[in-house]
Amino acid sequence: MASDLETKAKEAFIDDHFELALDLYSQAIQLNPKNAELYADRAQANIKLNSLPEAVADANKAIELDPSMSKAYLRKATACMKLEEYQTAKAALESGAALAPGESRFSKLIKECEERIAEENGELPKQMLKEVETNAIPPKEAEPVKDVPVPVATNAVPVKEVKHSFYQKPEEVVVTIFAKGIPRECVEVHYGEQILSVAIEVPGKDAYHFQPRLFGKIIPDKCRYDVLSTKIEIRLAKAEPIHWASLEFSTDVAVPQRVNVSSVTANQRPVYPSSKPKRVDWDEIEAQVKKEEKAEKLDGDAALNKFFRDIYQDADEDMRRAMQKSFVESNGTVLSTNWKEVGAKKVEGSPPDGMEMKKWEY
């Protein structure tokens, strides 16, 4: 059955039906969860669908099941390069190149990674990058990728059951996952240059996976986590002391650039991002809100209610007392601002034409 699903998935992939291929591969994996080939192929489908963190997780799982599968390293590197995680991609490519020394794609991609890394670090001008020559690393010098794979869940725990939050310091981001009574051996946390992978797999319960692409880059070797009785606390070491506007990366939010101190003149002081809250002029905000409320155009009951609120807001103490007394005593049928008239007697109800007042009986 799993082989039939795999065949159909490959046919769907060839026909560019990537979502169907992904679904078929997932069904095949449920039937045969130890098949590394299925995870490597599903990683390729995820890459086509631009589900890059999921592709990395699938490639990692394939590597765990079969460390000699060179295409799994290629899948991982491809996804990481799209995520601009060139260091991680380069490490995967070097391991794959050791397994398939005749495959030219590894050496080409390694060279591209080195060029991107050099650009990021400002080590070489762009016109010199083409002159960089990259020699393939001999098999004996290649080190296996240290990332432990994180499997992709087929039945994820609903978000409402497992929640997460984060806060940050200048040097780190602390992510908290609120899950009670989870044994430490059921928790796996792994880090990439800009990826966090969290897996909680408790026997007899649905698996929970959290795999965000992070707002900024981190230092994986300095990251750590603790499993407590009520939560899992993950500490991510920032690669740069910038303020994260959110936990997850978004194309709508620009990542602040690191300040190059050497480019700052003697008369200038470098300005660094701060985690301190900005000062807010609440009086100005209140004035703006009031201005908008006055300019707001309402219809029907909303306009009438706003009219009465404006009268009450601008009224003096006697007018407010009159409005309250007349409204309550008349069961909401009379609203007067004349305290001399209202204060001397009980205000009788005055129903609209065609209606009559009736006393409520309990």
Coordinates of C-alpha atoms in Angstrom, one line a residue:
M1 CA 0.0 0.0 0.0
A2 CA 2.8 2.4 0.9
S3 CA 4.6 1.7 -2.3
D4 CA 1.4 2.4 -4.3
L5 CA 1.1 5.8 -2.6
E6 CA 4.7 6.5 -3.3
T7 CA 4.3 5.8 -7.0
K8 CA 1.2 8.0 -7.2
A9 CA 3.1 10.8 -5.3
K10 CA 6.0 10.7 -7.7
E11 CA 3.5 10.9 -10.7
A12 CA 1.8 13.8 -9.1
F13 CA 5.1 15.6 -8.5
I14 CA 6.2 15.1 -12.1
D15 CA 2.9 16.6 -13.2
D16 CA 3.6 19.6 -11.0
H17 CA 0.7 18.7 -8.6
F18 CA 2.9 19.4 -5.6
E19 CA 0.2 19.7 -2.9
L20 CA -1.3 16.3 -4.0
A21 CA 2.2 14.8 -4.0
L22 CA 2.8 16.2 -0.5
D23 CA -0.5 14.6 0.8
L24 CA 0.3 11.2 -0.8
Y25 CA 3.8 11.2 0.6
S26 CA 2.4 12.0 4.1
Q27 CA 0.0 9.0 3.8
A28 CA 2.8 6.7 2.7
I29 CA 4.9 7.9 5.7
Q30 CA 2.1 7.1 8.1
L31 CA 2.2 3.5 6.8
N32 CA 6.0 3.3 6.6
P33 CA 7.5 5.8 9.0
K34 CA 11.0 4.3 8.8
N35 CA 11.4 4.9 5.0
A36 CA 14.1 7.6 4.5
E37 CA 13.3 7.9 0.8
L38 CA 9.8 9.1 1.6
Y39 CA 11.0 11.8 3.8
A40 CA 13.6 13.0 1.3
D41 CA 11.0 13.1 -1.5
R42 CA 8.5 14.9 0.7
A43 CA 11.2 17.4 1.5
Q44 CA 11.4 18.2 -2.3
A45 CA 7.6 18.7 -2.4
N46 CA 7.8 21.1 0.5
I47 CA 10.6 23.0 -1.2
K48 CA 8.4 23.4 -4.3
L49 CA 5.5 24.7 -2.1
N50 CA 8.0 27.0 -0.3
S51 CA 7.3 25.3 3.0
L52 CA 11.0 25.6 3.8
P53 CA 11.2 24.8 7.6
E54 CA 9.1 21.7 6.9
A55 CA 11.5 20.7 4.1
V56 CA 14.5 21.0 6.5
A57 CA 12.7 18.9 9.0
D58 CA 11.9 16.2 6.4
A59 CA 15.5 16.2 5.2
N60 CA 16.8 15.9 8.7
K61 CA 14.6 12.9 9.3
A62 CA 15.8 11.2 6.1
I63 CA 19.4 11.8 7.3
E64 CA 18.7 10.3 10.6
L65 CA 17.1 7.2 9.1
D66 CA 19.8 6.8 6.4
P67 CA 23.0 8.9 6.9
S68 CA 24.4 7.7 3.6
M69 CA 21.6 9.2 1.5
S70 CA 23.4 12.1 -0.4
K71 CA 20.2 13.6 -1.8
A72 CA 18.8 14.2 1.7
Y73 CA 21.8 16.5 2.4
L74 CA 21.1 18.2 -1.0
R75 CA 17.4 18.7 -0.1
K76 CA 18.4 20.2 3.3
A77 CA 21.0 22.5 1.7
T78 CA 18.5 23.7 -0.9
A79 CA 15.9 24.6 1.7
C80 CA 18.5 26.3 3.9
M81 CA 19.8 28.4 1.0
K82 CA 16.3 29.6 0.3
L83 CA 16.1 30.6 4.0
E84 CA 19.5 32.4 3.6
E85 CA 21.1 30.0 6.2
Y86 CA 24.3 29.6 4.2
Q87 CA 26.4 28.2 7.0
T88 CA 24.0 25.4 7.7
A89 CA 23.6 24.7 4.0
K90 CA 27.3 24.6 3.4
A91 CA 27.8 22.0 6.2
A92 CA 25.1 19.8 4.7
L93 CA 26.6 20.1 1.2
E94 CA 30.1 19.2 2.5
S95 CA 28.6 16.0 4.0
G96 CA 26.7 15.2 0.9
A97 CA 29.8 15.8 -1.3
A98 CA 31.7 13.3 0.8
L99 CA 29.1 10.7 0.0
A100 CA 28.8 11.5 -3.7
P101 CA 32.3 12.9 -4.8
G102 CA 31.3 12.8 -8.5
E103 CA 28.2 14.9 -8.1
S104 CA 29.0 18.4 -9.5
R105 CA 26.0 20.1 -7.9
F106 CA 27.5 19.9 -4.4
S107 CA 30.7 21.7 -5.4
K108 CA 28.8 24.4 -7.3
L109 CA 26.4 25.0 -4.4
I110 CA 29.3 25.0 -1.9
K111 CA 31.0 27.8 -3.9
E112 CA 27.7 29.7 -4.0
C113 CA 27.3 29.4 -0.2
E114 CA 30.9 30.6 0.4
E115 CA 30.2 33.6 -1.8
R116 CA 27.1 34.5 0.1
I117 CA 28.8 34.0 3.4
A118 CA 31.7 36.3 2.3
E119 CA 29.1 38.9 1.2
E120 CA 27.4 38.8 4.5
N121 CA 30.6 39.2 6.4
G122 CA 32.0 41.9 4.1
E123 CA 35.2 39.9 3.6
L124 CA 35.5 40.3 -0.2
P125 CA 34.2 42.9 -2.7
K126 CA 31.7 41.5 -5.1
Q127 CA 34.0 41.9 -8.1
M128 CA 36.4 39.5 -6.4
L129 CA 33.9 36.8 -5.5
K130 CA 34.1 35.3 -9.0
E131 CA 37.8 34.6 -8.5
V132 CA 37.2 32.5 -5.4
E133 CA 38.0 28.9 -6.1
T134 CA 36.4 26.2 -4.0
N135 CA 38.0 22.7 -3.8
A136 CA 35.8 19.8 -2.9
I137 CA 36.5 18.5 0.6
P138 CA 37.8 14.9 0.6
P139 CA 35.5 12.4 2.2
K140 CA 37.7 11.8 5.2
E141 CA 37.6 15.5 6.1
A142 CA 33.9 16.0 5.8
E143 CA 32.1 16.0 9.2
P144 CA 28.6 14.7 9.5
V145 CA 25.9 17.3 10.1
K146 CA 25.2 17.6 13.8
D147 CA 21.6 18.5 13.5
V148 CA 19.3 15.9 14.9
P149 CA 16.2 15.6 12.7
V150 CA 12.9 16.7 13.8
P151 CA 10.0 14.7 12.4
V152 CA 6.9 16.4 11.0
A153 CA 3.7 15.7 12.8
T154 CA 0.8 14.3 10.9
N155 CA -1.6 15.0 13.8
A156 CA -0.7 18.2 15.5
V157 CA -2.0 19.2 18.9
P158 CA -4.5 22.1 18.5
V159 CA -2.9 25.5 19.1
K160 CA -5.4 26.3 21.8
E161 CA -4.0 23.4 23.9
V162 CA -0.3 24.3 23.6
K163 CA 0.5 28.0 23.5
H164 CA 3.7 29.9 23.3
S165 CA 5.1 33.3 24.0
F166 CA 8.4 35.1 24.0
Y167 CA 10.3 38.0 25.5
Q168 CA 13.8 39.3 24.8
K169 CA 16.9 40.8 26.3
P170 CA 19.7 42.5 24.3
E171 CA 21.6 39.3 24.0
E172 CA 18.9 36.6 23.9
V173 CA 15.3 35.7 23.1
V174 CA 13.4 33.5 25.6
V175 CA 10.6 31.4 24.1
T176 CA 8.2 29.7 26.5
I177 CA 6.0 26.8 25.4
F178 CA 3.2 26.2 28.0
A179 CA 2.9 22.4 28.3
K180 CA 2.4 20.8 31.7
G181 CA 3.9 17.6 32.9
I182 CA 5.9 16.7 29.8
P183 CA 8.8 14.2 30.4
R184 CA 12.2 15.6 29.3
E185 CA 12.8 12.6 27.1
C186 CA 9.7 13.4 25.1
V187 CA 11.0 16.9 24.1
E188 CA 13.4 17.6 21.3
V189 CA 14.7 21.1 20.5
H190 CA 17.0 21.9 17.6
Y191 CA 18.4 25.1 16.2
G192 CA 19.5 26.4 12.8
E193 CA 20.9 29.8 11.8
Q194 CA 17.4 31.2 11.7
I195 CA 15.2 28.2 12.5
L196 CA 13.9 26.8 15.8
S197 CA 12.4 23.2 15.8
V198 CA 10.5 22.0 18.8
A199 CA 9.0 18.5 19.0
I200 CA 6.9 17.1 21.8
E201 CA 6.0 13.5 21.4
V202 CA 4.3 11.8 24.4
P203 CA 3.2 8.2 23.9
G204 CA -0.5 7.9 23.5
K205 CA -1.0 11.6 22.6
D206 CA -0.9 13.6 19.5
A207 CA 2.5 15.1 18.6
Y208 CA 3.2 18.8 18.8
H209 CA 5.6 20.5 16.5
F210 CA 6.6 24.2 16.3
Q211 CA 9.0 25.1 13.5
P212 CA 9.2 28.9 13.0
R213 CA 11.6 30.8 10.8
L214 CA 13.0 33.3 13.4
F215 CA 13.0 37.0 13.1
G216 CA 16.8 37.2 13.3
K217 CA 19.7 34.9 13.3
I218 CA 20.9 33.0 16.3
I219 CA 24.1 31.2 17.5
P220 CA 23.0 27.5 17.8
D221 CA 25.9 26.4 20.0
K222 CA 24.9 29.0 22.6
C223 CA 21.2 28.1 22.7
R224 CA 19.7 25.9 25.4
Y225 CA 16.4 24.8 26.8
D226 CA 14.9 23.6 30.1
V227 CA 11.9 21.3 30.6
L228 CA 10.0 22.5 33.7
S229 CA 6.8 21.1 35.4
T230 CA 4.5 23.6 33.7
K231 CA 6.5 24.8 30.6
I232 CA 9.4 24.4 28.3
E233 CA 11.8 27.4 28.3
I234 CA 14.1 27.9 25.3
R235 CA 16.9 30.5 25.3
L236 CA 18.0 31.6 21.9
A237 CA 21.4 33.5 21.7
K238 CA 21.1 36.4 19.3
A239 CA 23.8 36.6 16.6
E240 CA 23.4 40.4 16.6
P241 CA 22.2 42.7 19.4
I242 CA 19.2 43.9 17.5
H243 CA 15.6 44.2 18.7
W244 CA 13.2 41.5 17.3
A245 CA 9.9 43.0 16.3
S246 CA 8.4 39.6 16.5
L247 CA 9.4 36.0 17.1
E248 CA 8.8 34.8 13.5
F249 CA 10.3 36.2 10.3
S250 CA 8.0 38.3 8.1
T251 CA 8.7 40.0 4.8
D252 CA 6.5 42.9 6.0
V253 CA 9.0 43.8 8.8
A254 CA 12.5 44.8 7.9
V255 CA 15.3 43.3 10.1
P256 CA 17.5 46.1 11.6
Q257 CA 21.0 46.1 10.3
R258 CA 24.0 45.8 12.6
V259 CA 25.9 49.1 13.1
N260 CA 29.4 49.2 11.6
V261 CA 31.3 51.1 14.3
S262 CA 34.3 51.6 12.0
S263 CA 32.2 53.6 9.6
V264 CA 31.1 56.1 12.3
T265 CA 33.0 59.3 12.4
A266 CA 34.6 60.7 15.5
N267 CA 31.9 63.3 15.9
Q268 CA 29.1 60.7 15.8
R269 CA 28.0 58.2 18.4
P270 CA 26.6 54.9 17.1
V271 CA 23.0 54.4 18.0
Y272 CA 22.1 50.9 19.0
P273 CA 18.6 49.4 19.2
S274 CA 17.1 49.4 22.6
S275 CA 14.6 47.1 24.3
K276 CA 13.4 49.9 26.5
P277 CA 9.8 50.9 25.8
K278 CA 9.4 54.1 23.9
R279 CA 7.8 57.1 25.7
V280 CA 4.2 57.6 24.7
D281 CA 2.4 60.9 24.9
W282 CA -1.0 59.6 26.2
D283 CA -2.5 63.1 26.3
E284 CA -1.8 63.5 22.6
I285 CA -3.4 60.0 21.9
E286 CA -6.4 60.9 24.0
A287 CA -6.9 64.2 22.1
Q288 CA -6.6 62.4 18.8
V289 CA -9.2 59.8 19.9
K290 CA -11.6 62.5 21.0
K291 CA -11.1 64.3 17.7
E292 CA -11.9 61.2 15.7
E293 CA -15.0 60.4 17.9
K294 CA -16.4 63.9 17.2
A295 CA -15.7 63.6 13.5
E296 CA -17.3 60.2 13.3
K297 CA -20.6 60.1 11.5
L298 CA -23.2 57.7 12.9
D299 CA -26.8 56.8 11.9
G300 CA -30.0 55.6 13.7
D301 CA -29.8 54.6 17.4
A302 CA -26.0 55.0 17.4
A303 CA -26.3 58.7 16.4
L304 CA -29.0 59.3 19.1
N305 CA -27.0 57.6 21.8
K306 CA -23.9 59.7 20.9
F307 CA -26.0 62.8 21.0
F308 CA -27.2 62.0 24.6
R309 CA -23.6 61.1 25.6
D310 CA -22.3 64.5 24.4
I311 CA -25.0 66.3 26.3
Y312 CA -24.2 64.4 29.5
Q313 CA -20.5 64.9 29.1
D314 CA -20.8 68.7 28.7
A315 CA -23.5 69.1 31.4
D316 CA -23.0 70.5 34.9
E317 CA -23.8 68.5 38.1
D318 CA -27.5 69.6 38.3
M319 CA -28.1 68.7 34.7
R320 CA -26.5 65.3 35.1
R321 CA -28.7 64.6 38.2
A322 CA -31.8 65.6 36.3
M323 CA -30.9 63.3 33.4
Q324 CA -30.3 60.4 35.7
K325 CA -33.4 60.9 37.8
S326 CA -35.8 61.5 34.9
F327 CA -34.5 58.5 33.0
V328 CA -34.7 56.1 35.9
E329 CA -38.1 57.2 37.3
S330 CA -39.7 57.3 33.8
N331 CA -38.4 53.8 32.9
G332 CA -36.4 55.3 30.1
T333 CA -39.2 57.3 28.4
V334 CA -38.2 60.8 29.7
L335 CA -34.8 62.5 29.7
S336 CA -34.7 66.0 31.2
T337 CA -31.9 68.4 32.0
N338 CA -34.0 70.7 34.2
W339 CA -33.2 69.8 37.8
K340 CA -35.6 72.5 39.3
E341 CA -38.5 70.8 37.6
V342 CA -37.3 67.2 38.0
G343 CA -36.0 67.4 41.5
A344 CA -39.3 68.6 43.0
K345 CA -41.4 65.6 42.0
K346 CA -41.4 62.1 40.7
V347 CA -41.1 61.9 36.9
E348 CA -43.9 59.9 35.4
G349 CA -43.4 57.8 32.3
S350 CA -44.4 59.2 28.9
P351 CA -44.7 56.3 26.4
P352 CA -44.6 57.0 22.6
D353 CA -47.8 57.4 20.7
G354 CA -49.7 54.2 20.3
M355 CA -48.1 52.5 23.3
E356 CA -48.9 52.3 27.0
M357 CA -47.0 51.9 30.3
K358 CA -47.4 48.7 32.2
K359 CA -45.9 47.8 35.6
W360 CA -43.6 44.9 35.6
E361 CA -44.8 42.1 37.8
Y362 CA -42.1 39.7 39.3

